[in-house]
Amino acid sequence: MTVIWLNGTIGSGKTAVGRAVAALLPQARFVDGDDLGGPAGLLNRERWRMAVDALLRLVRCRWPARLVVAYPLAAADARRLRAACACRVLLVVNLATPLPIVLRGRGGRVLSAGERRRVREMFSEGYHRRRFADMTLTNALPPVSRIARVIARRAMRGAFPSPARRS
């Protein structure tokens, strides 16, 4: 059982890459954490906590064989994720899309002023280069399928340390 968690800033391509990775892997399910964040009227921090809590509940399930998650991951949540993956293999991937590309918008997505502000905050907080990740990929150029194939091959090979060995 494998969990592939795509980390990065808003607009880094987590959803597009995640869907493409899940399509390449047998018995894989894709989940976008943005869909699990609760009502829009809540404070962002509360919505983010709700999304991570819901994702961790999914990780603890025994189905599917492969779970591909797209959601930004803070250091404290990475520790919770490792604990939840005790019976699974975990691959955390940073999508390090350059700031100018993210701010310009990708795939037809136009960022709101608030999203653009949050992207800059996320860059300053290091979401694109988390040290707890197993790999960091620059997701700057199309096609999405290229990055997805790299991640899928790595997941199929299992060439990454077990959660207990990561710092």
Coordinates of N, CA and C in Angstrom, one line a residue:
M1 N 0.8 -1.2 0.0 CA 0.0 0.0 0.0 C 0.9 1.2 0.0
T2 N 0.6 2.2 -0.9 CA 1.4 3.3 -1.1 C 0.6 4.6 -1.0
V3 N 1.2 5.6 -0.3 CA 0.6 7.0 -0.3 C 1.6 7.9 -1.0
I4 N 1.2 8.6 -2.1 CA 2.0 9.6 -2.7 C 1.4 10.9 -2.4
W5 N 2.1 11.8 -1.7 CA 1.6 13.1 -1.3 C 2.3 14.2 -2.0
L6 N 1.6 14.9 -2.8 CA 2.1 16.0 -3.6 C 2.0 17.3 -2.8
N7 N 3.1 17.9 -2.5 CA 3.2 19.1 -1.7 C 3.7 20.3 -2.6
G8 N 3.2 21.4 -2.3 CA 3.7 22.6 -3.0 C 2.7 23.8 -2.7
T9 N 3.0 24.9 -3.4 CA 2.2 26.1 -3.2 C 0.9 26.0 -3.9
I10 N 0.0 26.9 -3.7 CA -1.1 27.1 -4.5 C -0.6 27.3 -6.0
G11 N -1.3 26.7 -6.9 CA -0.9 26.9 -8.3 C 0.4 26.2 -8.8
S12 N 0.9 25.3 -8.0 CA 2.2 24.6 -8.4 C 1.9 23.4 -9.3
G13 N 0.6 23.0 -9.4 CA 0.3 21.9 -10.3 C 0.0 20.6 -9.6
K14 N -0.2 20.7 -8.3 CA -0.5 19.4 -7.5 C -1.6 18.6 -8.0
T15 N -2.7 19.3 -8.3 CA -3.9 18.6 -8.8 C -3.7 18.0 -10.2
A16 N -3.2 18.7 -11.1 CA -3.0 18.2 -12.5 C -2.0 17.0 -12.4
V17 N -0.9 17.2 -11.7 CA 0.1 16.1 -11.6 C -0.5 14.9 -10.9
G18 N -1.2 15.2 -9.8 CA -1.8 14.1 -9.0 C -2.8 13.2 -9.8
R19 N -3.6 13.9 -10.6 CA -4.6 13.1 -11.5 C -3.8 12.3 -12.5
A20 N -2.8 12.9 -13.1 CA -2.0 12.2 -14.0 C -1.2 11.0 -13.4
V21 N -0.7 11.2 -12.2 CA 0.0 10.0 -11.5 C -1.0 8.9 -11.2
A22 N -2.2 9.3 -10.7 CA -3.2 8.2 -10.4 C -3.6 7.5 -11.6
A23 N -3.7 8.2 -12.8 CA -4.1 7.5 -14.0 C -3.0 6.5 -14.5
L24 N -1.7 6.7 -14.1 CA -0.6 5.8 -14.5 C -0.5 4.6 -13.6
L25 N -1.0 4.7 -12.4 CA -0.8 3.6 -11.4 C -2.0 2.7 -11.3
P26 N -1.8 1.4 -11.3 CA -3.0 0.5 -11.1 C -3.5 0.6 -9.7
Q27 N -4.8 0.5 -9.5 CA -5.5 0.6 -8.3 C -5.2 1.9 -7.5
A28 N -5.1 3.0 -8.2 CA -4.8 4.3 -7.5 C -6.1 5.1 -7.5
R29 N -6.2 5.9 -6.4 CA -7.2 6.9 -6.2 C -6.6 8.2 -6.0
F30 N -7.1 9.2 -6.6 CA -6.6 10.6 -6.5 C -7.6 11.4 -5.6
V31 N -7.0 12.1 -4.6 CA -7.8 13.0 -3.7 C -7.2 14.4 -3.7
D32 N -8.0 15.4 -4.0 CA -7.6 16.8 -3.8 C -8.0 17.3 -2.5
G33 N -7.0 17.6 -1.6 CA -7.3 18.1 -0.3 C -8.2 19.3 -0.3
D34 N -8.2 20.1 -1.3 CA -9.0 21.3 -1.4 C -10.5 21.0 -1.3
D35 N -10.9 19.8 -1.7 CA -12.3 19.4 -1.7 C -12.7 19.0 -0.3
L36 N -11.8 18.9 0.7 CA -12.1 18.4 2.0 C -12.0 19.5 3.1
G37 N -11.9 20.7 2.7 CA -11.5 21.8 3.7 C -12.7 22.4 4.4
G38 N -13.9 21.9 4.3 CA -15.0 22.5 5.0 C -15.6 23.7 4.4
P39 N -16.6 24.3 5.0 CA -17.3 25.5 4.4 C -16.4 26.7 4.3
A40 N -16.7 27.4 3.2 CA -15.9 28.6 2.9 C -15.9 29.7 4.0
G41 N -16.9 29.7 4.8 CA -17.1 30.7 5.8 C -16.1 30.6 7.0
L42 N -15.5 29.4 7.1 CA -14.5 29.2 8.2 C -13.2 29.9 8.0
L43 N -12.5 30.2 9.0 CA -11.1 30.7 8.9 C -10.3 29.8 8.1
N44 N -9.3 30.3 7.3 CA -8.5 29.4 6.5 C -7.8 28.4 7.3
R45 N -7.2 28.8 8.4 CA -6.4 27.8 9.3 C -7.3 26.7 9.7
E46 N -8.6 26.9 10.0 CA -9.5 25.9 10.4 C -9.9 25.0 9.2
R47 N -10.0 25.6 8.0 CA -10.3 24.8 6.8 C -9.1 23.9 6.5
W48 N -7.9 24.4 6.6 CA -6.7 23.7 6.3 C -6.6 22.5 7.3
R49 N -6.9 22.7 8.6 CA -6.8 21.6 9.6 C -7.8 20.6 9.2
M50 N -9.0 21.0 8.9 CA -10.1 20.0 8.5 C -9.7 19.2 7.3
A51 N -9.1 19.8 6.3 CA -8.6 19.1 5.1 C -7.6 18.0 5.5
V52 N -6.6 18.4 6.3 CA -5.5 17.5 6.6 C -6.1 16.4 7.5
D53 N -6.9 16.7 8.4 CA -7.6 15.6 9.2 C -8.3 14.6 8.4
A54 N -9.1 15.1 7.4 CA -9.8 14.2 6.5 C -8.9 13.4 5.7
L55 N -7.8 14.0 5.2 CA -6.8 13.2 4.4 C -6.1 12.2 5.2
L56 N -5.8 12.5 6.4 CA -5.2 11.5 7.3 C -6.1 10.3 7.6
R57 N -7.4 10.6 7.7 CA -8.3 9.5 7.9 C -8.3 8.6 6.6
L58 N -8.2 9.2 5.4 CA -8.2 8.4 4.2 C -6.9 7.5 4.2
V59 N -5.8 8.1 4.6 CA -4.5 7.4 4.6 C -4.5 6.2 5.5
R60 N -5.3 6.3 6.6 CA -5.3 5.2 7.5 C -6.2 4.0 7.0
C61 N -7.0 4.2 6.0 CA -7.8 3.2 5.4 C -6.9 2.2 4.7
R62 N -7.4 1.0 4.5 CA -6.6 -0.1 3.8 C -6.9 0.0 2.3
W63 N -7.8 0.8 1.8 CA -8.1 0.9 0.4 C -8.0 2.3 0.1
P64 N -7.5 2.7 -1.1 CA -7.0 1.9 -2.2 C -5.6 1.4 -2.0
A65 N -5.1 0.6 -2.9 CA -3.7 0.1 -2.9 C -2.8 1.3 -3.0
R66 N -3.2 2.3 -3.8 CA -2.3 3.5 -3.9 C -3.2 4.7 -3.8
L67 N -2.8 5.6 -3.0 CA -3.6 6.9 -2.7 C -2.6 8.0 -3.1
V68 N -3.1 8.8 -4.1 CA -2.4 10.0 -4.5 C -3.1 11.2 -4.0
V69 N -2.4 12.0 -3.2 CA -3.0 13.2 -2.5 C -2.3 14.5 -3.0
A70 N -3.1 15.5 -3.2 CA -2.6 16.8 -3.6 C -3.0 17.8 -2.5
Y71 N -2.1 18.2 -1.7 CA -2.4 19.2 -0.7 C -1.1 19.7 -0.1
P72 N -1.0 21.0 0.2 CA 0.2 21.5 0.9 C 0.4 20.9 2.3
L73 N 1.6 20.6 2.6 CA 1.9 19.9 3.8 C 2.9 20.7 4.7
A74 N 2.4 21.0 5.9 CA 3.3 21.7 6.9 C 4.1 20.6 7.7
A75 N 5.2 21.1 8.3 CA 6.1 20.1 9.0 C 5.3 19.3 10.1
A76 N 4.5 20.0 10.9 CA 3.7 19.3 11.9 C 2.8 18.2 11.3
D77 N 2.2 18.6 10.2 CA 1.3 17.6 9.5 C 2.1 16.5 8.9
A78 N 3.3 16.7 8.5 CA 4.2 15.7 7.9 C 4.4 14.6 9.0
R79 N 4.7 15.0 10.2 CA 4.9 14.1 11.3 C 3.6 13.2 11.5
R80 N 2.4 13.9 11.5 CA 1.2 13.1 11.6 C 1.0 12.2 10.5
L81 N 1.4 12.6 9.3 CA 1.3 11.8 8.1 C 2.1 10.5 8.2
R82 N 3.4 10.7 8.7 CA 4.2 9.5 8.9 C 3.6 8.5 9.8
A83 N 3.1 9.0 10.9 CA 2.4 8.1 11.9 C 1.2 7.4 11.3
A84 N 0.5 8.1 10.5 CA -0.7 7.5 9.8 C -0.3 6.5 8.8
C85 N 0.9 6.6 8.3 CA 1.4 5.7 7.2 C 2.1 4.5 7.8
A86 N 1.9 4.2 9.0 CA 2.7 3.1 9.7 C 2.6 1.8 8.9
C87 N 1.5 1.5 8.2 CA 1.3 0.3 7.5 C 1.4 0.5 6.0
R88 N 1.8 1.7 5.6 CA 1.9 2.0 4.1 C 3.3 2.5 3.8
V89 N 3.6 2.6 2.5 CA 4.8 3.2 2.0 C 4.4 4.6 1.7
L90 N 5.2 5.6 2.1 CA 5.0 7.0 1.9 C 6.0 7.6 0.9
L91 N 5.5 8.3 -0.1 CA 6.4 9.1 -0.9 C 5.9 10.5 -0.9
V92 N 6.6 11.5 -0.4 CA 6.3 12.9 -0.4 C 7.1 13.6 -1.5
V93 N 6.4 14.3 -2.3 CA 7.0 15.0 -3.5 C 6.7 16.5 -3.4
N94 N 7.8 17.3 -3.4 CA 7.6 18.7 -3.5 C 7.5 19.1 -5.0
L95 N 6.5 19.9 -5.3 CA 6.5 20.4 -6.7 C 7.0 21.9 -6.6
A96 N 8.2 22.1 -7.1 CA 8.8 23.4 -6.9 C 8.7 24.2 -8.2
T97 N 7.5 24.6 -8.4 CA 7.2 25.5 -9.6 C 7.7 26.9 -9.3
P98 N 8.5 27.5 -10.2 CA 9.1 28.8 -9.9 C 7.9 29.8 -9.7
L99 N 8.2 30.8 -8.7 CA 7.2 31.8 -8.4 C 6.6 32.5 -9.6
P100 N 7.4 33.0 -10.5 CA 6.8 33.8 -11.6 C 5.8 32.9 -12.4
I101 N 6.1 31.6 -12.6 CA 5.2 30.8 -13.3 C 3.9 30.6 -12.5
V102 N 4.0 30.4 -11.2 CA 2.8 30.2 -10.4 C 1.9 31.4 -10.5
L103 N 2.6 32.6 -10.3 CA 1.8 33.9 -10.3 C 1.2 34.2 -11.6
R104 N 1.8 33.7 -12.7 CA 1.3 34.0 -14.0 C 0.0 33.1 -14.3
G105 N -0.2 32.0 -13.5 CA -1.3 31.2 -13.7 C -1.0 30.0 -14.7
R106 N -1.6 28.9 -14.4 CA -1.3 27.7 -15.2 C -2.6 27.0 -15.6
G107 N -2.6 26.4 -16.7 CA -3.8 25.6 -17.1 C -5.1 26.3 -17.1
G108 N -5.1 27.6 -17.4 CA -6.3 28.4 -17.4 C -6.7 28.9 -16.1
R109 N -6.0 28.6 -15.0 CA -6.4 29.1 -13.7 C -5.8 30.5 -13.5
V110 N -6.7 31.4 -13.1 CA -6.4 32.7 -12.8 C -6.4 32.9 -11.3
L111 N -5.3 33.2 -10.6 CA -5.3 33.4 -9.2 C -5.9 34.7 -8.8
S112 N -6.7 34.6 -7.7 CA -7.3 35.8 -7.1 C -6.1 36.6 -6.4
A113 N -6.4 37.8 -6.0 CA -5.5 38.6 -5.3 C -5.1 37.9 -4.0
G114 N -6.1 37.4 -3.3 CA -5.8 36.6 -2.0 C -4.9 35.4 -2.3
E115 N -5.2 34.7 -3.4 CA -4.3 33.5 -3.7 C -2.9 33.9 -4.0
R116 N -2.8 35.0 -4.8 CA -1.5 35.5 -5.1 C -0.7 35.9 -3.8
R117 N -1.4 36.5 -2.9 CA -0.7 36.9 -1.6 C -0.3 35.6 -0.9
R118 N -1.2 34.6 -0.8 CA -0.9 33.4 -0.1 C 0.2 32.6 -0.8
V119 N 0.3 32.6 -2.1 CA 1.4 32.0 -2.8 C 2.7 32.6 -2.4
R120 N 2.8 33.9 -2.3 CA 4.0 34.5 -1.8 C 4.4 34.1 -0.4
E121 N 3.4 34.0 0.5 CA 3.6 33.6 1.8 C 4.1 32.1 1.8
M122 N 3.5 31.3 1.0 CA 3.9 29.9 1.0 C 5.3 29.7 0.5
F123 N 5.7 30.5 -0.5 CA 7.1 30.5 -0.9 C 8.0 30.9 0.3
S124 N 7.7 32.0 1.0 CA 8.5 32.4 2.1 C 8.5 31.3 3.2
E125 N 7.5 30.5 3.3 CA 7.4 29.5 4.3 C 8.0 28.2 3.9
G126 N 8.5 28.1 2.6 CA 9.2 27.0 2.1 C 8.4 25.8 1.6
Y127 N 7.1 26.0 1.2 CA 6.3 24.9 0.8 C 6.9 24.2 -0.4
H128 N 7.6 24.9 -1.2 CA 8.2 24.3 -2.5 C 9.5 23.5 -2.2
R129 N 10.0 23.5 -1.0 CA 11.3 22.8 -0.7 C 11.3 22.2 0.7
R130 N 10.2 21.6 1.0 CA 10.2 20.9 2.4 C 11.3 19.9 2.5
R131 N 12.0 20.0 3.6 CA 13.1 19.0 3.9 C 12.6 17.6 4.1
F132 N 11.4 17.4 4.6 CA 10.9 16.1 4.9 C 10.5 15.3 3.6
A133 N 10.5 16.0 2.5 CA 10.1 15.3 1.2 C 11.1 14.3 0.7
D134 N 10.7 13.3 0.0 CA 11.6 12.3 -0.6 C 12.2 12.8 -1.9
M135 N 11.5 13.7 -2.5 CA 12.0 14.2 -3.8 C 11.4 15.6 -4.1
T136 N 12.2 16.4 -4.8 CA 11.7 17.7 -5.2 C 11.9 17.8 -6.7
L137 N 10.7 18.2 -7.4 CA 10.8 18.3 -8.8 C 10.3 19.7 -9.2
T138 N 11.1 20.2 -10.2 CA 10.7 21.5 -10.7 C 9.6 21.3 -11.8
N139 N 8.4 21.7 -11.5 CA 7.3 21.5 -12.3 C 7.0 22.8 -13.1
A140 N 8.0 23.2 -14.0 CA 7.9 24.4 -14.7 C 7.4 24.3 -16.1
L141 N 7.7 23.3 -16.8 CA 7.3 23.2 -18.2 C 6.3 22.1 -18.4
P142 N 5.4 22.3 -19.4 CA 4.5 21.2 -19.8 C 5.3 20.1 -20.5
P143 N 4.8 18.9 -20.6 CA 3.5 18.5 -20.2 C 3.5 17.9 -18.8
V144 N 2.4 17.9 -18.2 CA 2.2 17.4 -16.8 C 2.6 15.9 -16.8
S145 N 2.3 15.2 -17.9 CA 2.6 13.8 -18.0 C 4.1 13.4 -17.7
R146 N 5.0 14.4 -18.1 CA 6.4 14.1 -17.9 C 6.7 14.0 -16.4
I147 N 6.2 14.9 -15.6 CA 6.4 14.9 -14.1 C 5.7 13.7 -13.5
A148 N 4.5 13.4 -14.0 CA 3.7 12.3 -13.5 C 4.4 11.0 -13.7
R149 N 5.0 10.8 -14.9 CA 5.8 9.6 -15.2 C 7.0 9.4 -14.2
V150 N 7.7 10.5 -13.9 CA 8.8 10.4 -13.0 C 8.3 9.9 -11.6
I151 N 7.2 10.5 -11.1 CA 6.7 10.1 -9.8 C 6.2 8.7 -9.8
A152 N 5.4 8.3 -10.9 CA 4.9 7.0 -10.9 C 6.0 5.9 -11.0
R153 N 7.0 6.2 -11.8 CA 8.2 5.2 -11.8 C 8.8 5.1 -10.4
R154 N 9.0 6.2 -9.8 CA 9.6 6.1 -8.4 C 8.7 5.4 -7.4
A155 N 7.4 5.6 -7.5 CA 6.5 4.9 -6.6 C 6.5 3.4 -6.9
M156 N 6.5 3.0 -8.2 CA 6.5 1.6 -8.6 C 7.8 0.9 -8.2
R157 N 8.9 1.7 -8.2 CA 10.2 1.1 -7.8 C 10.3 1.0 -6.3
G158 N 9.6 1.8 -5.6 CA 9.7 1.8 -4.2 C 11.1 2.3 -3.7
A159 N 11.7 3.2 -4.5 CA 13.1 3.6 -4.2 C 13.0 4.9 -3.3
F160 N 12.5 4.7 -2.1 CA 12.5 5.8 -1.2 C 12.5 5.2 0.2
P161 N 13.0 5.9 1.2 CA 13.1 5.3 2.6 C 11.7 5.1 3.2
S162 N 11.7 4.2 4.2 CA 10.5 4.0 4.9 C 10.2 5.2 5.8
P163 N 9.0 5.5 6.2 CA 8.6 6.7 7.0 C 9.5 6.7 8.3
A164 N 9.8 5.6 8.9 CA 10.6 5.6 10.1 C 12.0 6.1 9.9
R165 N 12.5 6.0 8.7 CA 13.9 6.4 8.5 C 14.1 7.9 8.2
R166 N 13.0 8.6 7.9 CA 13.1 10.0 7.5 C 13.3 10.9 8.7
S167 N 14.0 12.0 8.5 CA 14.1 13.0 9.6 C 13.0 13.9 9.6

